[in-house]
Amino acid sequence: MLIIEGAGVWTAPAEAANDWVEHLRVPDLSVGTYCIPAGGLDDQSPHTEDEIYVVTAGRARIVTPDGTAEVGPGSVIFVPAGEEHRFEEVTEDLALLVVFGPAYGSRAPDQRAK
């Protein structure tokens, strides 16, 4: 067992538009926190792994090819590997607990040969 302290807790980005911190990595999953300040920019690209977001604080709109949805505390969002997605109109500082399966980046082409 492991208690992951600080996962999903809002942290203001230092000098970037947003902040990603990985808290746990094992081969089959990774857990981290992604924070975007109100009015901030989500500049992520599609991932090679399936992803679950749990909104722990803040409000925004998530946009995917399938549509858009307003999200806030308690929202749980599944994004399949490879799907374009972006958080827009961040109206309150947004903190997201993020779970990747398998671990973030483990399916990326440059990681397969390792």
mmCIF file of N, CA and C in Angstrom:
data_model
loop_
_atom_site.group_PDB
_atom_site.id
_atom_site.type_symbol
_atom_site.label_atom_id
_atom_site.label_comp_id
_atom_site.label_asym_id
_atom_site.label_seq_id
_atom_site.Cartn_x
_atom_site.Cartn_y
_atom_site.Cartn_z
ATOM 1 N N MET A 1 0.845 -1.182 0.000
ATOM 2 C CA MET A 1 0.000 0.000 0.000
ATOM 3 C C MET A 1 0.887 1.240 0.000
ATOM 4 N N LEU A 2 0.373 2.283 -0.636
ATOM 5 C CA LEU A 2 1.075 3.558 -0.665
ATOM 6 C C LEU A 2 0.038 4.665 -0.631
ATOM 7 N N ILE A 3 0.175 5.589 0.284
ATOM 8 C CA ILE A 3 -0.660 6.792 0.319
ATOM 9 C C ILE A 3 0.063 7.843 -0.514
ATOM 10 N N ILE A 4 -0.615 8.382 -1.506
ATOM 11 C CA ILE A 4 0.005 9.363 -2.402
ATOM 12 C C ILE A 4 -0.384 10.759 -1.920
ATOM 13 N N GLU A 5 0.506 11.356 -1.158
ATOM 14 C CA GLU A 5 0.257 12.693 -0.604
ATOM 15 C C GLU A 5 0.278 13.746 -1.703
ATOM 16 N N GLY A 6 -0.653 14.672 -1.655
ATOM 17 C CA GLY A 6 -0.672 15.798 -2.575
ATOM 18 C C GLY A 6 -1.272 15.537 -3.944
ATOM 19 N N ALA A 7 -1.678 14.309 -4.215
ATOM 20 C CA ALA A 7 -2.264 14.009 -5.518
ATOM 21 C C ALA A 7 -3.595 14.738 -5.664
ATOM 22 N N GLY A 8 -3.751 15.448 -6.764
ATOM 23 C CA GLY A 8 -4.986 16.164 -7.049
ATOM 24 C C GLY A 8 -5.119 17.505 -6.361
ATOM 25 N N VAL A 9 -4.075 17.963 -5.662
ATOM 26 C CA VAL A 9 -4.121 19.233 -4.939
ATOM 27 C C VAL A 9 -3.629 20.361 -5.844
ATOM 28 N N TRP A 10 -4.364 21.480 -5.851
ATOM 29 C CA TRP A 10 -4.002 22.635 -6.666
ATOM 30 C C TRP A 10 -2.618 23.151 -6.277
ATOM 31 N N THR A 11 -1.778 23.379 -7.293
ATOM 32 C CA THR A 11 -0.480 24.022 -7.135
ATOM 33 C C THR A 11 -0.336 25.007 -8.287
ATOM 34 N N ALA A 12 -0.092 26.250 -7.966
ATOM 35 C CA ALA A 12 0.048 27.265 -9.015
ATOM 36 C C ALA A 12 1.297 26.986 -9.851
ATOM 37 N N PRO A 13 1.172 26.983 -11.181
ATOM 38 C CA PRO A 13 2.344 26.804 -12.042
ATOM 39 C C PRO A 13 3.361 27.916 -11.808
ATOM 40 N N ALA A 14 4.635 27.555 -11.763
ATOM 41 C CA ALA A 14 5.695 28.525 -11.494
ATOM 42 C C ALA A 14 5.855 29.514 -12.647
ATOM 43 N N GLU A 15 6.414 29.059 -13.754
ATOM 44 C CA GLU A 15 6.658 29.957 -14.880
ATOM 45 C C GLU A 15 6.034 29.451 -16.170
ATOM 46 N N ALA A 16 5.202 28.438 -16.087
ATOM 47 C CA ALA A 16 4.588 27.842 -17.272
ATOM 48 C C ALA A 16 3.094 28.142 -17.292
ATOM 49 N N ALA A 17 2.458 27.805 -18.408
ATOM 50 C CA ALA A 17 1.017 28.021 -18.554
ATOM 51 C C ALA A 17 0.217 27.029 -17.720
ATOM 52 N N ASN A 18 0.850 25.902 -17.374
ATOM 53 C CA ASN A 18 0.184 24.872 -16.584
ATOM 54 C C ASN A 18 1.263 24.064 -15.864
ATOM 55 N N ASP A 19 0.843 23.092 -15.067
ATOM 56 C CA ASP A 19 1.800 22.334 -14.276
ATOM 57 C C ASP A 19 1.403 20.863 -14.244
ATOM 58 N N TRP A 20 2.353 19.966 -14.529
ATOM 59 C CA TRP A 20 2.143 18.523 -14.455
ATOM 60 C C TRP A 20 3.179 17.949 -13.497
ATOM 61 N N VAL A 21 2.711 17.184 -12.513
ATOM 62 C CA VAL A 21 3.596 16.515 -11.571
ATOM 63 C C VAL A 21 3.173 15.056 -11.499
ATOM 64 N N GLU A 22 4.118 14.160 -11.767
ATOM 65 C CA GLU A 22 3.831 12.726 -11.650
ATOM 66 C C GLU A 22 4.159 12.290 -10.224
ATOM 67 N N HIS A 23 3.179 11.623 -9.577
ATOM 68 C CA HIS A 23 3.337 11.198 -8.189
ATOM 69 C C HIS A 23 3.699 9.723 -8.057
ATOM 70 N N LEU A 24 3.257 8.915 -9.005
ATOM 71 C CA LEU A 24 3.469 7.472 -8.922
ATOM 72 C C LEU A 24 3.611 6.915 -10.325
ATOM 73 N N ARG A 25 4.567 5.985 -10.497
ATOM 74 C CA ARG A 25 4.737 5.314 -11.785
ATOM 75 C C ARG A 25 5.086 3.859 -11.519
ATOM 76 N N VAL A 26 4.254 2.976 -12.060
ATOM 77 C CA VAL A 26 4.524 1.547 -12.128
ATOM 78 C C VAL A 26 4.235 1.156 -13.570
ATOM 79 N N PRO A 27 4.633 -0.018 -14.033
ATOM 80 C CA PRO A 27 4.457 -0.329 -15.452
ATOM 81 C C PRO A 27 3.019 -0.201 -15.973
ATOM 82 N N ASP A 28 2.046 -0.561 -15.167
ATOM 83 C CA ASP A 28 0.674 -0.598 -15.677
ATOM 84 C C ASP A 28 -0.132 0.674 -15.476
ATOM 85 N N LEU A 29 0.392 1.651 -14.706
ATOM 86 C CA LEU A 29 -0.330 2.915 -14.555
ATOM 87 C C LEU A 29 0.593 3.964 -13.970
ATOM 88 N N SER A 30 0.178 5.207 -14.124
ATOM 89 C CA SER A 30 0.846 6.309 -13.438
ATOM 90 C C SER A 30 -0.232 7.277 -12.971
ATOM 91 N N VAL A 31 0.109 8.023 -11.924
ATOM 92 C CA VAL A 31 -0.820 8.962 -11.301
ATOM 93 C C VAL A 31 -0.107 10.299 -11.154
ATOM 94 N N GLY A 32 -0.811 11.362 -11.496
ATOM 95 C CA GLY A 32 -0.224 12.687 -11.348
ATOM 96 C C GLY A 32 -1.285 13.738 -11.167
ATOM 97 N N THR A 33 -0.826 14.975 -11.050
ATOM 98 C CA THR A 33 -1.711 16.123 -10.912
ATOM 99 C C THR A 33 -1.396 17.106 -12.030
ATOM 100 N N TYR A 34 -2.451 17.575 -12.700
ATOM 101 C CA TYR A 34 -2.326 18.563 -13.767
ATOM 102 C C TYR A 34 -3.109 19.788 -13.325
ATOM 103 N N CYS A 35 -2.457 20.956 -13.289
ATOM 104 C CA CYS A 35 -3.101 22.195 -12.843
ATOM 105 C C CYS A 35 -3.030 23.251 -13.934
ATOM 106 N N ILE A 36 -4.148 23.925 -14.145
ATOM 107 C CA ILE A 36 -4.237 25.023 -15.105
ATOM 108 C C ILE A 36 -4.891 26.190 -14.377
ATOM 109 N N PRO A 37 -4.244 27.346 -14.309
ATOM 110 C CA PRO A 37 -4.859 28.483 -13.620
ATOM 111 C C PRO A 37 -6.038 29.054 -14.410
ATOM 112 N N ALA A 38 -6.922 29.745 -13.711
ATOM 113 C CA ALA A 38 -8.048 30.409 -14.374
ATOM 114 C C ALA A 38 -7.511 31.268 -15.508
ATOM 115 N N GLY A 39 -8.122 31.128 -16.686
ATOM 116 C CA GLY A 39 -7.686 31.861 -17.868
ATOM 117 C C GLY A 39 -6.457 31.266 -18.527
ATOM 118 N N GLY A 40 -5.947 30.162 -17.973
ATOM 119 C CA GLY A 40 -4.720 29.548 -18.470
ATOM 120 C C GLY A 40 -4.926 28.716 -19.722
ATOM 121 N N LEU A 41 -3.822 28.214 -20.230
ATOM 122 C CA LEU A 41 -3.785 27.479 -21.486
ATOM 123 C C LEU A 41 -3.471 26.007 -21.245
ATOM 124 N N ASP A 42 -4.249 25.140 -21.862
ATOM 125 C CA ASP A 42 -3.985 23.702 -21.864
ATOM 126 C C ASP A 42 -3.306 23.391 -23.188
ATOM 127 N N ASP A 43 -2.009 23.112 -23.142
ATOM 128 C CA ASP A 43 -1.255 22.916 -24.375
ATOM 129 C C ASP A 43 -0.840 21.461 -24.603
ATOM 130 N N GLN A 44 -1.568 20.530 -23.987
ATOM 131 C CA GLN A 44 -1.199 19.123 -24.136
ATOM 132 C C GLN A 44 -1.565 18.574 -25.511
ATOM 133 N N SER A 45 -0.881 17.490 -25.858
ATOM 134 C CA SER A 45 -1.133 16.753 -27.097
ATOM 135 C C SER A 45 -1.779 15.421 -26.729
ATOM 136 N N PRO A 46 -2.392 14.721 -27.703
ATOM 137 C CA PRO A 46 -2.965 13.409 -27.394
ATOM 138 C C PRO A 46 -1.892 12.473 -26.830
ATOM 139 N N HIS A 47 -2.315 11.595 -25.954
ATOM 140 C CA HIS A 47 -1.415 10.663 -25.289
ATOM 141 C C HIS A 47 -1.533 9.277 -25.912
ATOM 142 N N THR A 48 -0.517 8.482 -25.732
ATOM 143 C CA THR A 48 -0.513 7.122 -26.269
ATOM 144 C C THR A 48 -1.136 6.122 -25.292
ATOM 145 N N GLU A 49 -1.589 6.597 -24.137
ATOM 146 C CA GLU A 49 -2.205 5.749 -23.121
ATOM 147 C C GLU A 49 -3.624 6.234 -22.821
ATOM 148 N N ASP A 50 -4.463 5.315 -22.346
ATOM 149 C CA ASP A 50 -5.784 5.710 -21.856
ATOM 150 C C ASP A 50 -5.590 6.591 -20.627
ATOM 151 N N GLU A 51 -6.582 7.462 -20.389
ATOM 152 C CA GLU A 51 -6.426 8.458 -19.333
ATOM 153 C C GLU A 51 -7.754 8.701 -18.630
ATOM 154 N N ILE A 52 -7.679 8.862 -17.326
ATOM 155 C CA ILE A 52 -8.836 9.268 -16.538
ATOM 156 C C ILE A 52 -8.467 10.535 -15.797
ATOM 157 N N TYR A 53 -9.336 11.548 -15.899
ATOM 158 C CA TYR A 53 -9.196 12.791 -15.138
ATOM 159 C C TYR A 53 -10.264 12.802 -14.059
ATOM 160 N N VAL A 54 -9.892 13.202 -12.852
ATOM 161 C CA VAL A 54 -10.856 13.475 -11.787
ATOM 162 C C VAL A 54 -10.646 14.936 -11.411
ATOM 163 N N VAL A 55 -11.679 15.748 -11.605
ATOM 164 C CA VAL A 55 -11.573 17.166 -11.268
ATOM 165 C C VAL A 55 -11.696 17.293 -9.748
ATOM 166 N N THR A 56 -10.633 17.809 -9.120
ATOM 167 C CA THR A 56 -10.652 17.981 -7.673
ATOM 168 C C THR A 56 -10.932 19.425 -7.272
ATOM 169 N N ALA A 57 -10.704 20.371 -8.192
ATOM 170 C CA ALA A 57 -10.984 21.785 -7.931
ATOM 171 C C ALA A 57 -11.099 22.514 -9.259
ATOM 172 N N GLY A 58 -11.899 23.584 -9.262
ATOM 173 C CA GLY A 58 -11.989 24.441 -10.426
ATOM 174 C C GLY A 58 -13.084 24.068 -11.407
ATOM 175 N N ARG A 59 -13.162 24.880 -12.461
ATOM 176 C CA ARG A 59 -14.186 24.677 -13.488
ATOM 177 C C ARG A 59 -13.594 25.003 -14.850
ATOM 178 N N ALA A 60 -14.041 24.225 -15.852
ATOM 179 C CA ALA A 60 -13.577 24.429 -17.227
ATOM 180 C C ALA A 60 -14.513 23.690 -18.160
ATOM 181 N N ARG A 61 -14.161 23.709 -19.426
ATOM 182 C CA ARG A 61 -14.869 22.941 -20.447
ATOM 183 C C ARG A 61 -13.848 22.017 -21.088
ATOM 184 N N ILE A 62 -14.208 20.738 -21.244
ATOM 185 C CA ILE A 62 -13.331 19.825 -21.974
ATOM 186 C C ILE A 62 -13.896 19.688 -23.381
ATOM 187 N N VAL A 63 -12.988 19.726 -24.356
ATOM 188 C CA VAL A 63 -13.363 19.659 -25.768
ATOM 189 C C VAL A 63 -12.669 18.453 -26.385
ATOM 190 N N THR A 64 -13.455 17.594 -27.041
ATOM 191 C CA THR A 64 -12.938 16.433 -27.768
ATOM 192 C C THR A 64 -13.648 16.387 -29.120
ATOM 193 N N PRO A 65 -13.220 15.525 -30.038
ATOM 194 C CA PRO A 65 -13.933 15.400 -31.312
ATOM 195 C C PRO A 65 -15.389 14.961 -31.130
ATOM 196 N N ASP A 66 -15.697 14.298 -30.024
ATOM 197 C CA ASP A 66 -17.065 13.833 -29.776
ATOM 198 C C ASP A 66 -17.973 14.900 -29.177
ATOM 199 N N GLY A 67 -17.398 16.028 -28.716
ATOM 200 C CA GLY A 67 -18.219 17.074 -28.140
ATOM 201 C C GLY A 67 -17.513 17.818 -27.033
ATOM 202 N N THR A 68 -18.303 18.623 -26.308
ATOM 203 C CA THR A 68 -17.778 19.410 -25.203
ATOM 204 C C THR A 68 -18.630 19.155 -23.971
ATOM 205 N N ALA A 69 -18.034 19.397 -22.807
ATOM 206 C CA ALA A 69 -18.774 19.242 -21.550
ATOM 207 C C ALA A 69 -18.182 20.185 -20.513
ATOM 208 N N GLU A 70 -19.054 20.749 -19.692
ATOM 209 C CA GLU A 70 -18.623 21.553 -18.564
ATOM 210 C C GLU A 70 -18.208 20.589 -17.461
ATOM 211 N N VAL A 71 -17.063 20.862 -16.811
ATOM 212 C CA VAL A 71 -16.593 20.001 -15.737
ATOM 213 C C VAL A 71 -16.268 20.835 -14.508
ATOM 214 N N GLY A 72 -16.424 20.206 -13.352
ATOM 215 C CA GLY A 72 -16.121 20.844 -12.080
ATOM 216 C C GLY A 72 -15.808 19.767 -11.061
ATOM 217 N N PRO A 73 -15.636 20.152 -9.800
ATOM 218 C CA PRO A 73 -15.266 19.193 -8.770
ATOM 219 C C PRO A 73 -16.162 17.955 -8.778
ATOM 220 N N GLY A 74 -15.516 16.796 -8.798
ATOM 221 C CA GLY A 74 -16.239 15.531 -8.828
ATOM 222 C C GLY A 74 -16.431 14.946 -10.211
ATOM 223 N N SER A 75 -16.213 15.740 -11.256
ATOM 224 C CA SER A 75 -16.339 15.211 -12.617
ATOM 225 C C SER A 75 -15.231 14.192 -12.864
ATOM 226 N N VAL A 76 -15.593 13.095 -13.527
ATOM 227 C CA VAL A 76 -14.631 12.064 -13.908
ATOM 228 C C VAL A 76 -14.730 11.905 -15.415
ATOM 229 N N ILE A 77 -13.589 12.024 -16.099
ATOM 230 C CA ILE A 77 -13.560 12.037 -17.555
ATOM 231 C C ILE A 77 -12.619 10.936 -18.042
ATOM 232 N N PHE A 78 -13.096 10.103 -18.964
ATOM 233 C CA PHE A 78 -12.243 9.100 -19.607
ATOM 234 C C PHE A 78 -11.889 9.591 -20.998
ATOM 235 N N VAL A 79 -10.598 9.565 -21.327
ATOM 236 C CA VAL A 79 -10.120 9.931 -22.660
ATOM 237 C C VAL A 79 -9.307 8.742 -23.186
ATOM 238 N N PRO A 80 -9.775 8.101 -24.274
ATOM 239 C CA PRO A 80 -9.013 6.968 -24.808
ATOM 240 C C PRO A 80 -7.702 7.417 -25.445
ATOM 241 N N ALA A 81 -6.760 6.508 -25.490
ATOM 242 C CA ALA A 81 -5.453 6.780 -26.088
ATOM 243 C C ALA A 81 -5.626 7.360 -27.485
ATOM 244 N N GLY A 82 -4.853 8.401 -27.779
ATOM 245 C CA GLY A 82 -4.835 9.000 -29.105
ATOM 246 C C GLY A 82 -5.900 10.048 -29.371
ATOM 247 N N GLU A 83 -6.880 10.221 -28.479
ATOM 248 C CA GLU A 83 -7.959 11.175 -28.730
ATOM 249 C C GLU A 83 -7.518 12.602 -28.414
ATOM 250 N N GLU A 84 -7.753 13.502 -29.356
ATOM 251 C CA GLU A 84 -7.517 14.931 -29.121
ATOM 252 C C GLU A 84 -8.428 15.376 -27.982
ATOM 253 N N HIS A 85 -7.889 16.157 -27.072
ATOM 254 C CA HIS A 85 -8.701 16.708 -25.988
ATOM 255 C C HIS A 85 -8.001 17.929 -25.413
ATOM 256 N N ARG A 86 -8.790 18.840 -24.898
ATOM 257 C CA ARG A 86 -8.239 20.078 -24.372
ATOM 258 C C ARG A 86 -9.229 20.679 -23.378
ATOM 259 N N PHE A 87 -8.667 21.260 -22.311
ATOM 260 C CA PHE A 87 -9.503 22.009 -21.373
ATOM 261 C C PHE A 87 -9.475 23.460 -21.812
ATOM 262 N N GLU A 88 -10.650 24.042 -21.976
ATOM 263 C CA GLU A 88 -10.788 25.428 -22.412
ATOM 264 C C GLU A 88 -11.656 26.180 -21.417
ATOM 265 N N GLU A 89 -11.665 27.495 -21.563
ATOM 266 C CA GLU A 89 -12.487 28.349 -20.713
ATOM 267 C C GLU A 89 -12.353 27.951 -19.242
ATOM 268 N N VAL A 90 -11.121 27.925 -18.771
ATOM 269 C CA VAL A 90 -10.852 27.618 -17.371
ATOM 270 C C VAL A 90 -11.261 28.849 -16.561
ATOM 271 N N THR A 91 -12.404 28.763 -15.879
ATOM 272 C CA THR A 91 -12.952 29.915 -15.164
ATOM 273 C C THR A 91 -12.538 29.957 -13.705
ATOM 274 N N GLU A 92 -12.096 28.827 -13.160
ATOM 275 C CA GLU A 92 -11.563 28.747 -11.795
ATOM 276 C C GLU A 92 -10.329 27.862 -11.859
ATOM 277 N N ASP A 93 -9.314 28.162 -11.043
ATOM 278 C CA ASP A 93 -8.095 27.353 -11.023
ATOM 279 C C ASP A 93 -8.463 25.877 -11.041
ATOM 280 N N LEU A 94 -7.942 25.156 -12.032
ATOM 281 C CA LEU A 94 -8.336 23.772 -12.287
ATOM 282 C C LEU A 94 -7.254 22.806 -11.805
ATOM 283 N N ALA A 95 -7.639 21.877 -10.932
ATOM 284 C CA ALA A 95 -6.745 20.817 -10.466
ATOM 285 C C ALA A 95 -7.353 19.484 -10.867
ATOM 286 N N LEU A 96 -6.549 18.655 -11.506
ATOM 287 C CA LEU A 96 -7.013 17.372 -12.020
ATOM 288 C C LEU A 96 -6.119 16.250 -11.502
ATOM 289 N N LEU A 97 -6.717 15.259 -10.895
ATOM 290 C CA LEU A 97 -6.017 14.021 -10.585
ATOM 291 C C LEU A 97 -6.055 13.209 -11.872
ATOM 292 N N VAL A 98 -4.889 12.767 -12.348
ATOM 293 C CA VAL A 98 -4.800 12.095 -13.646
ATOM 294 C C VAL A 98 -4.249 10.688 -13.449
ATOM 295 N N VAL A 99 -4.937 9.704 -14.047
ATOM 296 C CA VAL A 99 -4.488 8.318 -14.006
ATOM 297 C C VAL A 99 -4.304 7.852 -15.446
ATOM 298 N N PHE A 100 -3.102 7.373 -15.770
ATOM 299 C CA PHE A 100 -2.803 6.830 -17.087
ATOM 300 C C PHE A 100 -2.659 5.320 -16.986
ATOM 301 N N GLY A 101 -3.193 4.602 -17.984
ATOM 302 C CA GLY A 101 -2.994 3.163 -18.047
ATOM 303 C C GLY A 101 -2.653 2.765 -19.468
ATOM 304 N N PRO A 102 -1.520 2.134 -19.712
ATOM 305 C CA PRO A 102 -0.409 1.940 -18.787
ATOM 306 C C PRO A 102 0.251 3.269 -18.456
ATOM 307 N N ALA A 103 1.401 3.242 -17.792
ATOM 308 C CA ALA A 103 2.065 4.463 -17.321
ATOM 309 C C ALA A 103 2.269 5.469 -18.450
ATOM 310 N N TYR A 104 2.173 6.745 -18.098
ATOM 311 C CA TYR A 104 2.312 7.856 -19.043
ATOM 312 C C TYR A 104 3.588 7.711 -19.877
ATOM 313 N N GLY A 105 3.430 7.786 -21.187
ATOM 314 C CA GLY A 105 4.553 7.738 -22.109
ATOM 315 C C GLY A 105 5.091 6.355 -22.409
ATOM 316 N N SER A 106 4.560 5.324 -21.746
ATOM 317 C CA SER A 106 5.127 3.985 -21.920
ATOM 318 C C SER A 106 4.832 3.379 -23.293
ATOM 319 N N ARG A 107 3.828 3.886 -23.991
ATOM 320 C CA ARG A 107 3.517 3.400 -25.342
ATOM 321 C C ARG A 107 4.092 4.298 -26.426
ATOM 322 N N ALA A 108 4.752 5.369 -26.039
ATOM 323 C CA ALA A 108 5.322 6.288 -27.019
ATOM 324 C C ALA A 108 6.367 5.544 -27.849
ATOM 325 N N PRO A 109 6.440 5.819 -29.157
ATOM 326 C CA PRO A 109 7.361 5.099 -30.039
ATOM 327 C C PRO A 109 8.801 5.078 -29.542
ATOM 328 N N ASP A 110 9.282 6.191 -28.990
ATOM 329 C CA ASP A 110 10.684 6.238 -28.526
ATOM 330 C C ASP A 110 10.897 5.422 -27.257
ATOM 331 N N GLN A 111 9.823 5.013 -26.559
ATOM 332 C CA GLN A 111 9.944 4.217 -25.347
ATOM 333 C C GLN A 111 9.882 2.719 -25.616
ATOM 334 N N ARG A 112 9.299 2.312 -26.745
ATOM 335 C CA ARG A 112 9.101 0.883 -27.038
ATOM 336 C C ARG A 112 10.410 0.133 -27.218
ATOM 337 N N ALA A 113 11.419 0.800 -27.738
ATOM 338 C CA ALA A 113 12.685 0.127 -28.002
ATOM 339 C C ALA A 113 13.519 -0.058 -26.744
ATOM 340 N N LYS A 114 13.169 0.618 -25.667
ATOM 341 C CA LYS A 114 13.977 0.561 -24.428
ATOM 342 C C LYS A 114 13.669 -0.671 -23.617
#
